[in-house]
Coordinates of C-alpha atoms in Angstrom, one line a residue:
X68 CA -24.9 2.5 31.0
X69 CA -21.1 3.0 30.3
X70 CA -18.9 -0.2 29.2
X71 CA -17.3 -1.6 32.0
X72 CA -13.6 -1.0 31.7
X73 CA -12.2 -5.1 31.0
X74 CA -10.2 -6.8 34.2
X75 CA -6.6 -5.9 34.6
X76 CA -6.1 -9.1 35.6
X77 CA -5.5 -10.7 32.1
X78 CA -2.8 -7.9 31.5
X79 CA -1.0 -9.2 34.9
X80 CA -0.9 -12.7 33.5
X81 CA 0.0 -12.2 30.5
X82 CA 2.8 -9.1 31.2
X83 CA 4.1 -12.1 34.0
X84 CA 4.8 -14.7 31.2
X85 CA 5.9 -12.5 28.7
X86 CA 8.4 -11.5 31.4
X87 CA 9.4 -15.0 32.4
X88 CA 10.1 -15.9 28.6
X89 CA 12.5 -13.0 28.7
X90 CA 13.9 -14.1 31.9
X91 CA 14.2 -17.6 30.0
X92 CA 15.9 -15.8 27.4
X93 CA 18.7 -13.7 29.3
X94 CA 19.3 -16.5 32.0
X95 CA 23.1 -18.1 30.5
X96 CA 23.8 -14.0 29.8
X97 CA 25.8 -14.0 32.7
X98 CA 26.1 -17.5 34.1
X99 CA 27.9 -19.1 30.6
X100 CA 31.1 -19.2 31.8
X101 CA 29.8 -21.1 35.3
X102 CA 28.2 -23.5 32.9
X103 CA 31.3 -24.1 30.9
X104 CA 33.5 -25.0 33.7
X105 CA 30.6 -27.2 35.5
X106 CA 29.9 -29.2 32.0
X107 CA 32.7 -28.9 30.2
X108 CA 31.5 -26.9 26.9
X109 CA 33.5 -26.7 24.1
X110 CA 33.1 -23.9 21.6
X111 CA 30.4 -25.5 19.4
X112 CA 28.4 -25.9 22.7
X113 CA 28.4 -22.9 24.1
X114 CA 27.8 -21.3 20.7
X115 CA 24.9 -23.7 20.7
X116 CA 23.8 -22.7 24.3
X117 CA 23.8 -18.6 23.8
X118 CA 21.6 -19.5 20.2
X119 CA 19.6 -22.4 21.6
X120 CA 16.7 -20.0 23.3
X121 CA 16.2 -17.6 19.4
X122 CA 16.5 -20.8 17.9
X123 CA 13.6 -22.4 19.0
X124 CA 11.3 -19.2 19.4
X125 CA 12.2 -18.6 15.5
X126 CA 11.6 -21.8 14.5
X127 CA 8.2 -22.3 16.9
X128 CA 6.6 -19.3 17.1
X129 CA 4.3 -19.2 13.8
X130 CA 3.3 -22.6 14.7
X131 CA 2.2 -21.4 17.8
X132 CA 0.2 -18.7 16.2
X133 CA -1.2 -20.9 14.3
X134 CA -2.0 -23.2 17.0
X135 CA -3.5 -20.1 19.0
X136 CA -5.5 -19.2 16.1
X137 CA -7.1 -23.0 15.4
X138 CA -7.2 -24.8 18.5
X139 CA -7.6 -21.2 20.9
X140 CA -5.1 -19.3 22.3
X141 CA -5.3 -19.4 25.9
X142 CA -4.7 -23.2 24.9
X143 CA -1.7 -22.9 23.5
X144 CA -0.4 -20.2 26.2
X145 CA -1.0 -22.5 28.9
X146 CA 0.7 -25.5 27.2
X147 CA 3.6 -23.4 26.4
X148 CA 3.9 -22.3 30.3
X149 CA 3.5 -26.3 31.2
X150 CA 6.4 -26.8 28.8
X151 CA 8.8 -24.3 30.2
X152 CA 8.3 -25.3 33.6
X153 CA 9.0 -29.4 32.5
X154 CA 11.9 -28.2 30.1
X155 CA 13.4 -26.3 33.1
X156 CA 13.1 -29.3 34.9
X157 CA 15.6 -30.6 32.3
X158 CA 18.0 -27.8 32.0
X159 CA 18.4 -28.4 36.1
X160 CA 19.1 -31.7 35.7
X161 CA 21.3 -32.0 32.5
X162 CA 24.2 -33.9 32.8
X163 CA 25.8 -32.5 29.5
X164 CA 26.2 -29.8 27.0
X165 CA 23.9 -32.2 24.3
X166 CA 21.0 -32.7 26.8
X167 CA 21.3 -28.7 28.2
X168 CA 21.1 -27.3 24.4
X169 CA 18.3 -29.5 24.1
X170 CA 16.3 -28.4 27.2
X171 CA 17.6 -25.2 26.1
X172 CA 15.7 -25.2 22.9
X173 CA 12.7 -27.2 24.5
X174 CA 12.4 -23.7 26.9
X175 CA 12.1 -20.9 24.0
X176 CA 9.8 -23.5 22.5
X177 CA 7.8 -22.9 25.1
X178 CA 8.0 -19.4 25.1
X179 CA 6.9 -19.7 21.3
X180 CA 3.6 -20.3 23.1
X181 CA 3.6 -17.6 25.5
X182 CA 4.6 -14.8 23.0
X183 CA 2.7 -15.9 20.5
X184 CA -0.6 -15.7 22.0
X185 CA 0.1 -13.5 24.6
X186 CA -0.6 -10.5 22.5
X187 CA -3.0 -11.7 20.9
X188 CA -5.3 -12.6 23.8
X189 CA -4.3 -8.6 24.9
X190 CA -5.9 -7.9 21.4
X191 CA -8.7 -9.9 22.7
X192 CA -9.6 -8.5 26.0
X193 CA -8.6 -4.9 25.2
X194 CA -9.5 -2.3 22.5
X195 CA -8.8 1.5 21.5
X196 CA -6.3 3.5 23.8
X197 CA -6.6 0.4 26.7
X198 CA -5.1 -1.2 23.9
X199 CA -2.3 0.6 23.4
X200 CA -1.5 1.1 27.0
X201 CA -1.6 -2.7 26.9
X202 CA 1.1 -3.0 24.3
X203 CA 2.9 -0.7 26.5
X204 CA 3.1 -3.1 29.4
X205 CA 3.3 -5.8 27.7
X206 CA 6.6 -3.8 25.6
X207 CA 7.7 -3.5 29.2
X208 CA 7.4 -7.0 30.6
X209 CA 9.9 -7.3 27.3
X210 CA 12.2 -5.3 28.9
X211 CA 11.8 -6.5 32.8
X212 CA 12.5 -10.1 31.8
X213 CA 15.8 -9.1 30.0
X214 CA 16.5 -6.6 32.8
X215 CA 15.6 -10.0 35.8
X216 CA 17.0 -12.3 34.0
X217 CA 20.8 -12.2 34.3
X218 CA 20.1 -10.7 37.9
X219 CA 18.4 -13.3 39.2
X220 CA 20.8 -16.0 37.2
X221 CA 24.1 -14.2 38.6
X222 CA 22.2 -13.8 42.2
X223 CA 21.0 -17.7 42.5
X224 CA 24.8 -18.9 41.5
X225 CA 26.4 -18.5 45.2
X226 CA 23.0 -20.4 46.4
X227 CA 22.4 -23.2 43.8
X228 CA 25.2 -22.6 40.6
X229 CA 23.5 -21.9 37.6
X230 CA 21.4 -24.3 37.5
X231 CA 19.5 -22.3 40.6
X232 CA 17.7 -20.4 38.1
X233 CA 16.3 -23.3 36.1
X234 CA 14.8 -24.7 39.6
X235 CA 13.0 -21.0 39.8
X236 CA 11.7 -21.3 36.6
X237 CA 9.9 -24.3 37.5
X238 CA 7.5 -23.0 40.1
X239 CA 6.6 -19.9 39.1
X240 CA 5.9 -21.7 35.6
X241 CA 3.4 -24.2 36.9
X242 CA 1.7 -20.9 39.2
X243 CA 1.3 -18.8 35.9
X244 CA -0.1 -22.1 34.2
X245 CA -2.7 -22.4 36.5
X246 CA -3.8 -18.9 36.7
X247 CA -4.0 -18.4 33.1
X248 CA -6.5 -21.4 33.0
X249 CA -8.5 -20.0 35.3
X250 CA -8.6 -16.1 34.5
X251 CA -7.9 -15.8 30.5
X252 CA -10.8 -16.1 28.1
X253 CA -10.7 -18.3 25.2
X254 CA -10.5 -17.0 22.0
X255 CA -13.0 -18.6 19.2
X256 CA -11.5 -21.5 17.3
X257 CA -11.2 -20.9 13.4
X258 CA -12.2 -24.8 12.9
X259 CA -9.7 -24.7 10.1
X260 CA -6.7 -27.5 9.9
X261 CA -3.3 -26.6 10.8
X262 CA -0.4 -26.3 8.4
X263 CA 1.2 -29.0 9.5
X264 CA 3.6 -29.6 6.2
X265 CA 4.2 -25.6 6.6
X266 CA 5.1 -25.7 10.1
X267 CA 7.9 -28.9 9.7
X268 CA 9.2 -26.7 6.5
X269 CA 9.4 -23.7 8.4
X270 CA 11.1 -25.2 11.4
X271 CA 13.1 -27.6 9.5
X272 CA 14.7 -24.5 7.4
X273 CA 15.2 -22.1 10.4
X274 CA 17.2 -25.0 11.7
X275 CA 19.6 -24.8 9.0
X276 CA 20.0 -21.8 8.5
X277 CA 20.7 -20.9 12.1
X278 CA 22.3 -24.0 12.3
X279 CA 24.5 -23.3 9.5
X280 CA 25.5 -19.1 11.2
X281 CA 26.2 -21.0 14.3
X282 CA 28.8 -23.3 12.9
X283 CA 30.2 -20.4 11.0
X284 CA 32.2 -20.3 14.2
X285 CA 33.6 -23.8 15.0
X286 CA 32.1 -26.3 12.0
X287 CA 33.9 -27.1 8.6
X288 CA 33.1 -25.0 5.5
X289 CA 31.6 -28.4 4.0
X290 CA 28.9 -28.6 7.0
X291 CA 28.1 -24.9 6.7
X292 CA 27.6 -24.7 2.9
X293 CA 25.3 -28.1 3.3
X294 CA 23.0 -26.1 6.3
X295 CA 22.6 -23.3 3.7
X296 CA 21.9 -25.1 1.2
X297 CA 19.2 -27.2 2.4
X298 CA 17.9 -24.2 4.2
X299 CA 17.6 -22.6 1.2
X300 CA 15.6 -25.5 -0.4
X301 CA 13.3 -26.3 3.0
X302 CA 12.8 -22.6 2.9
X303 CA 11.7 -22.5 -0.8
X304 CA 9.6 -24.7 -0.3
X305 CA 7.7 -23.4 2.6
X306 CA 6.6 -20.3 0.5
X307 CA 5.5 -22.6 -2.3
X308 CA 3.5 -24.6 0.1
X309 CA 2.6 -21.0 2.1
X310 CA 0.9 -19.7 -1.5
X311 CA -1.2 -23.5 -2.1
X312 CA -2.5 -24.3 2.3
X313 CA -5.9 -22.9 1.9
X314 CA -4.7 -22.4 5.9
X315 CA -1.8 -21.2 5.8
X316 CA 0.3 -20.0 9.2
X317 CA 2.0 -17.4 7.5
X318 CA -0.8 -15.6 5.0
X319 CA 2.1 -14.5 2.1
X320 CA -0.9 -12.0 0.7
X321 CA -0.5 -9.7 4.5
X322 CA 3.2 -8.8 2.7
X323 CA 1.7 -6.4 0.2
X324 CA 0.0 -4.3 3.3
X325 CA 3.2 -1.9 3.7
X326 CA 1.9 -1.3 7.9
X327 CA 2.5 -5.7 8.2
X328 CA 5.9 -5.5 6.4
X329 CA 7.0 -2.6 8.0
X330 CA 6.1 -3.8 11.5
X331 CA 7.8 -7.0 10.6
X332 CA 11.3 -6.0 9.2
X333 CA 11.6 -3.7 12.1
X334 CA 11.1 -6.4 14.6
X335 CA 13.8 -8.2 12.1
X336 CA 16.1 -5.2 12.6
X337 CA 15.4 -5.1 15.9
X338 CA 16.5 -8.1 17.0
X339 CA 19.5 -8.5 14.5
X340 CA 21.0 -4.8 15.7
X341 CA 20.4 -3.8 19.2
X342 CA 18.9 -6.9 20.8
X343 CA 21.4 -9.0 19.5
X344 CA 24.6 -6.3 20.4
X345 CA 23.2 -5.8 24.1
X346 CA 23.0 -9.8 24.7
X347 CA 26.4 -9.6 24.1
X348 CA 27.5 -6.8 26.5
X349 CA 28.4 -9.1 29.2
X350 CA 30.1 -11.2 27.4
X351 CA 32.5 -7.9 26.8
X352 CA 32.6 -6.9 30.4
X353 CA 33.1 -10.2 32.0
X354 CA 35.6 -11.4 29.5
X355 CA 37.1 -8.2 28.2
X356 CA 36.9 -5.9 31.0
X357 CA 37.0 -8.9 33.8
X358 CA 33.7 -7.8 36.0
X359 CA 32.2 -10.5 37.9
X360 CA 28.8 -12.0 36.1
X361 CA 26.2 -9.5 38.7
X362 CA 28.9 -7.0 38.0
X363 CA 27.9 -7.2 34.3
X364 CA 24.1 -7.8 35.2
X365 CA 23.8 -5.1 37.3
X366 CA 25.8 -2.8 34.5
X367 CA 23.0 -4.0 32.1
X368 CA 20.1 -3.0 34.1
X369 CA 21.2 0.9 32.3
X370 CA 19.7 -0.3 28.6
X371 CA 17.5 -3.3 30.4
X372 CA 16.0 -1.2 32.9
X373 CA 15.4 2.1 30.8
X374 CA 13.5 -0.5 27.7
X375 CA 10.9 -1.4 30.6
X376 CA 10.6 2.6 31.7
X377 CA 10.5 3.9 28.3
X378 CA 8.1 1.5 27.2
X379 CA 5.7 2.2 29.9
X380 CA 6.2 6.2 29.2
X381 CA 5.7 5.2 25.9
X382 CA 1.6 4.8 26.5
X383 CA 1.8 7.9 27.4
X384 CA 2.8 9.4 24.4
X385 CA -0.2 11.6 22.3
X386 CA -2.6 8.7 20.3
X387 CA -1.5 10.9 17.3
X388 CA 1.6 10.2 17.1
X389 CA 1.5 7.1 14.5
X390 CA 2.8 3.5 15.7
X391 CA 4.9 3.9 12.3
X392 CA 6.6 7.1 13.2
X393 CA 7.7 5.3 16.5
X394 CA 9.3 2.8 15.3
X395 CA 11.7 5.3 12.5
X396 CA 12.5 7.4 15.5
X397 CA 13.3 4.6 17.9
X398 CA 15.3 2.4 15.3
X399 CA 17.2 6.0 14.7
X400 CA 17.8 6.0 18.4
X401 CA 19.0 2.3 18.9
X402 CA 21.3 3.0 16.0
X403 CA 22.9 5.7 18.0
X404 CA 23.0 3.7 20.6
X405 CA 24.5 1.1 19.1
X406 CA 27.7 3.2 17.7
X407 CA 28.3 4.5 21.3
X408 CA 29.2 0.9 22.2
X409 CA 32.7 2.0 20.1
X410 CA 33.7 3.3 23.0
X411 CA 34.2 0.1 24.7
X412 CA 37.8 -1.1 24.4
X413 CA 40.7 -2.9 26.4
X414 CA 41.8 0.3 27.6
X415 CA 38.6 2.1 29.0
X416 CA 36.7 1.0 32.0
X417 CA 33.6 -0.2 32.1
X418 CA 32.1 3.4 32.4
X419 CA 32.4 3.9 28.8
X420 CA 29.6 1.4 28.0
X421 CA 27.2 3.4 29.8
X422 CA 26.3 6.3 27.4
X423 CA 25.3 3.9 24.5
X424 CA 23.3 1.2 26.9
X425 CA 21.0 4.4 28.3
X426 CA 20.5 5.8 24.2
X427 CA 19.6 2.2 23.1
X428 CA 17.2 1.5 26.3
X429 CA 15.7 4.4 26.1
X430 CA 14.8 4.1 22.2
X431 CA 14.0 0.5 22.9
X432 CA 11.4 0.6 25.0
X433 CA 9.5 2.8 23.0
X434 CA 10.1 0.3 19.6
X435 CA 8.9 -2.4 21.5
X436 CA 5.8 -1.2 22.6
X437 CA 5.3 0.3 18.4
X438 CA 6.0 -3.3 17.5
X439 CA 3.5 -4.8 20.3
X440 CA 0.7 -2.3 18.5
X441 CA 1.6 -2.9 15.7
X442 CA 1.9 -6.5 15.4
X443 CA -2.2 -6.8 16.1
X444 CA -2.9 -3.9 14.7
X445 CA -1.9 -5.1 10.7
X446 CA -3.6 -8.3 10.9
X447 CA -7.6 -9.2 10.9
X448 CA -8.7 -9.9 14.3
X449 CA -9.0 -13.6 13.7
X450 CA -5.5 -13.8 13.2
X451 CA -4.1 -11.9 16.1
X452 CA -2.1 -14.5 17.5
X453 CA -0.8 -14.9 14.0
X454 CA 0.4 -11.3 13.4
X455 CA 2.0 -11.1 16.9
X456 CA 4.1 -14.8 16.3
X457 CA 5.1 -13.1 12.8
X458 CA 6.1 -10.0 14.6
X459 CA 8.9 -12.1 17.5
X460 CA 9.4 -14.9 14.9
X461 CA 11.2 -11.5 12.6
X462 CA 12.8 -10.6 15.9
X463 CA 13.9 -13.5 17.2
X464 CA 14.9 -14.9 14.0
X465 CA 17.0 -11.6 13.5
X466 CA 18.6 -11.8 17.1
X467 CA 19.8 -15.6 16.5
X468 CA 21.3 -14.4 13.2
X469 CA 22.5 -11.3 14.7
X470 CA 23.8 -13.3 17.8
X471 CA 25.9 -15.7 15.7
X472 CA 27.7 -12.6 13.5
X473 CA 28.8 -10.9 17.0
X474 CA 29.7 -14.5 18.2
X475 CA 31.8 -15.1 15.1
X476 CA 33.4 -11.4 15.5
X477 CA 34.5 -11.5 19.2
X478 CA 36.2 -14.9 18.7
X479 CA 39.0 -13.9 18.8
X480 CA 42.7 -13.6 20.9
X481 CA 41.3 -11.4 24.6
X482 CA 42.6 -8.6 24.8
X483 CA 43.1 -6.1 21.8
X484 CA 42.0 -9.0 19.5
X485 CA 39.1 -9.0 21.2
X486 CA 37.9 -5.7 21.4
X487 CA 39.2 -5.3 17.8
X488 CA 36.3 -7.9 17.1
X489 CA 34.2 -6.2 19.4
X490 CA 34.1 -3.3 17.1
X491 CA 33.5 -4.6 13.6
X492 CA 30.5 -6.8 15.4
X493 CA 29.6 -3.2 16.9
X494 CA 29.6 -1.5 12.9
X495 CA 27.8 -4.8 11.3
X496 CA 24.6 -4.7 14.1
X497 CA 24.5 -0.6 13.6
X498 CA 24.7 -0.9 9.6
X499 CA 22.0 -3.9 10.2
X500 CA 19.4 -1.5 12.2
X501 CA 20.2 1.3 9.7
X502 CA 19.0 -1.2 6.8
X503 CA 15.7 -1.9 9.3
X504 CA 14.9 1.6 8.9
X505 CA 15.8 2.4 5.1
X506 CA 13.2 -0.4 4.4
X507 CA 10.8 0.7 6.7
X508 CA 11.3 4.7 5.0
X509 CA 11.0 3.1 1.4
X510 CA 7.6 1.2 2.9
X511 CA 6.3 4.2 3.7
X512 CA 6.7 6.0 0.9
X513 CA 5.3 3.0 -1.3
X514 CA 2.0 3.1 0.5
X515 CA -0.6 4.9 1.8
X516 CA -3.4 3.8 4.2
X517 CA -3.6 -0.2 2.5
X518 CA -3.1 -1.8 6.1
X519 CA -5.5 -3.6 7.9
X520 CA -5.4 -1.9 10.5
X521 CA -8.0 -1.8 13.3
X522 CA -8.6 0.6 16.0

């Protein structure tokens, strides 16, 4: 008898949450300013806000990988959807900029859980091409979430102000929750300890250092040099205490298998260079072209919405074209896109944005869904949900960075100040994806068919 093709039903709930952590993501895109005025947010706060959601995914998604791994991942998935409906609760509620950048953090904490075993229970249920096409969905629930998310924020502000998208949240949270326990498998447990010392390192040292890019912009040069350097130290650390765990959540031995390290600086690229410039474009067109925040959202939707139709043409593409040579052309692509954004400036309308969000979405859909392949695909099955939370913790962690260096550039005078700003950050996330892809090329080169890769 022929093997019954698996459930799609696992795919819906999984593509759902993946979306909804976007939607997490992108929500203050367009309703920061809203926020400001309603709260009060200095500088340092807002800062804090735009960072607060690639902060805590850096910083939690290897522990959730690890959690998936030891304790099962549809576990940890549903305890990460529980959290982001209760931290949304908070965000809704927040009386301040302290307690919003703390539910704000509590949220992509959550979404640690959901990305990080998301894929990974995908890599469970599905194998071969159903994979792939899998990864391709998945790639564009990436891309629908960031696409929804300032939408539905700008939308909900004439109905409940911005905190009407944290009240949505809530809901459709708790409904993804439950269907998740009652239609995902569970993977098998590994019955090995947790890194616990490695996780606090890890998260402890992402702190600081992301702490210390986002004071850059408004803290003393004594506060930033003290972030860097304990960062530094927590970090050091962690890859001394990485080498010794005999359980370690990030195996330092997968970084001499070119495909892992390949997969993972381009996910660092990735978020560093185009997904940190595009979070940023409404900032330019509400502020520097003075659109109204759906304006702006609406304008998105031309990189947002191409990712999540690219990405699903992108399972469509011939199995022999490699995962690898994906992810060169499409980094080549976002890099053009990228450059285009030069044409943005005080005295141009906000027409001239369009050509460089439709290359970038277009090439990013089709890196995301490489990078979803890719990030099972380099790992031993039994650390799946590993490989993908290595995979977003590079992307995120790139996009915080990435997301303080624009922040820093734009902070400027409006006007021609502004867009002057707009322009270096424009050449530094460019040069940053062009660096992605000279590793990625020298990776290549060094290595031939050492992955462990699995069909």
């Amino acid at each position: 008898m022929p093997e019954r093709a698996p459930s799609p039903m696992p795919l819906a709930i999984v593509a759902a949450a993946t979306c909804l952590a976007l939607v997490i993501f992108t929500a203050p895109l367009t309703t920061l300013e809203p926020m400001t005025a309603g709260l009060g947010l200095g500088p340092a706060l807002q800062a804090w806000v735009m960072s607060g959601t690639p902060l805590g995914s850096a910083c939690g998604l290897l522990t959730a990988g690890a959690l998936g791994d030891t304790l099962g991942r549809r576990r940890t998935f549903v305890g990460g959807l529980w959290l982001a409906a209760l931290s949304s609760v908070l965000a809704a509620l927040s009386p301040d900029g302290l307690i919003l950048v703390a539910a704000r953090i509590l949220q992509w904490l959550a979404s640690a859980g959901i990305m990080a075993c998301g894929l990974g229970l995908l890599g469970q249920v599905y194998s071969g091409p159903a994979r792939r096409r899998a990864s391709a969905i998945w790639a564009a629930a990436l891309g629908g979430g960031v696409a929804a998310g300032p939408l539905i924020a700008s939308g909900m502000l004439p109905l409940a102000g911005w905190q009407g998208i944290h009240w949505l949240l809530t809901p459709v949270s708790a409904a993804l929750a439950l269907a998740a326990t009652a239609r995902l498998p569970e993977s098998p447990r590994t019955g090995q300890r947790i890194d616990v010392p490695g996780s606090l390192l890890l998260i402890t040292g992402l702190g600081c250092l992301l702490s210390a890019l986002i004071e850059v912009r408004v803290g003393g040069p004594g506060l930033v040099a003290g972030l860097l350097a304990a960062a530094v130290l927590l970090l050091a650390v962690f890859l001394r205490q990485e080498a010794r765990s005999p359980n370690p959540i990030l195996p330092l031995d997968l970084f001499r298998h070119a495909d892992f390290s390949g997969a993972t600086l381009a996910a660092f690229a990735s978020g560093a260079g185009v997904l940190a410039l595009m979070s940023m474009v409404p900032t330019v067109l509400v502020r520097g072209l003075g659109l109204s925040p759906l304006g702006a959202a609406v304008i998105l939707l031309a990189w947002s919405g191409l990712t999540v139709l690219s990405a699903l043409g992108a399972g469509r593409l011939p199995d022999a074209l490699s995962s690898r040579t994906r992810i060169l052309v499409s980094i080549c692509g976002c890099a053009a896109g990228q450059a285009l954004m030069l044409r943005a400036d005080a005295g141009a309308g906000w027409a001239a944005v369009l050509p460089g969000l439709l290359v970038a979405g277009l090439s990013n859909g089709v890196l995301n869904a490489a990078l979803g392949h890719e990030a099972v695909q380099t790992v031993p099955p039994e650390r799946a949900a590993m490989g993908s939370a290595a995979n977003n913790t590079a992307r995120y962690t790139g996009s915080a960075l990435g997301i303080a260096l624009v922040s820093v550039l734009i902070a400027r005078a409006p006007g021609d100040g502004f867009f002057a700003g707009w322009h270096q950050a424009v050449v530094a996330s460019t040069a940053l994806s062009l660096l992605g892809l000279a590793a990625m090329l020298l990776l290549s080169r060094g290595s031939r068919g050492h992955a462990p890769t699995r069909p």
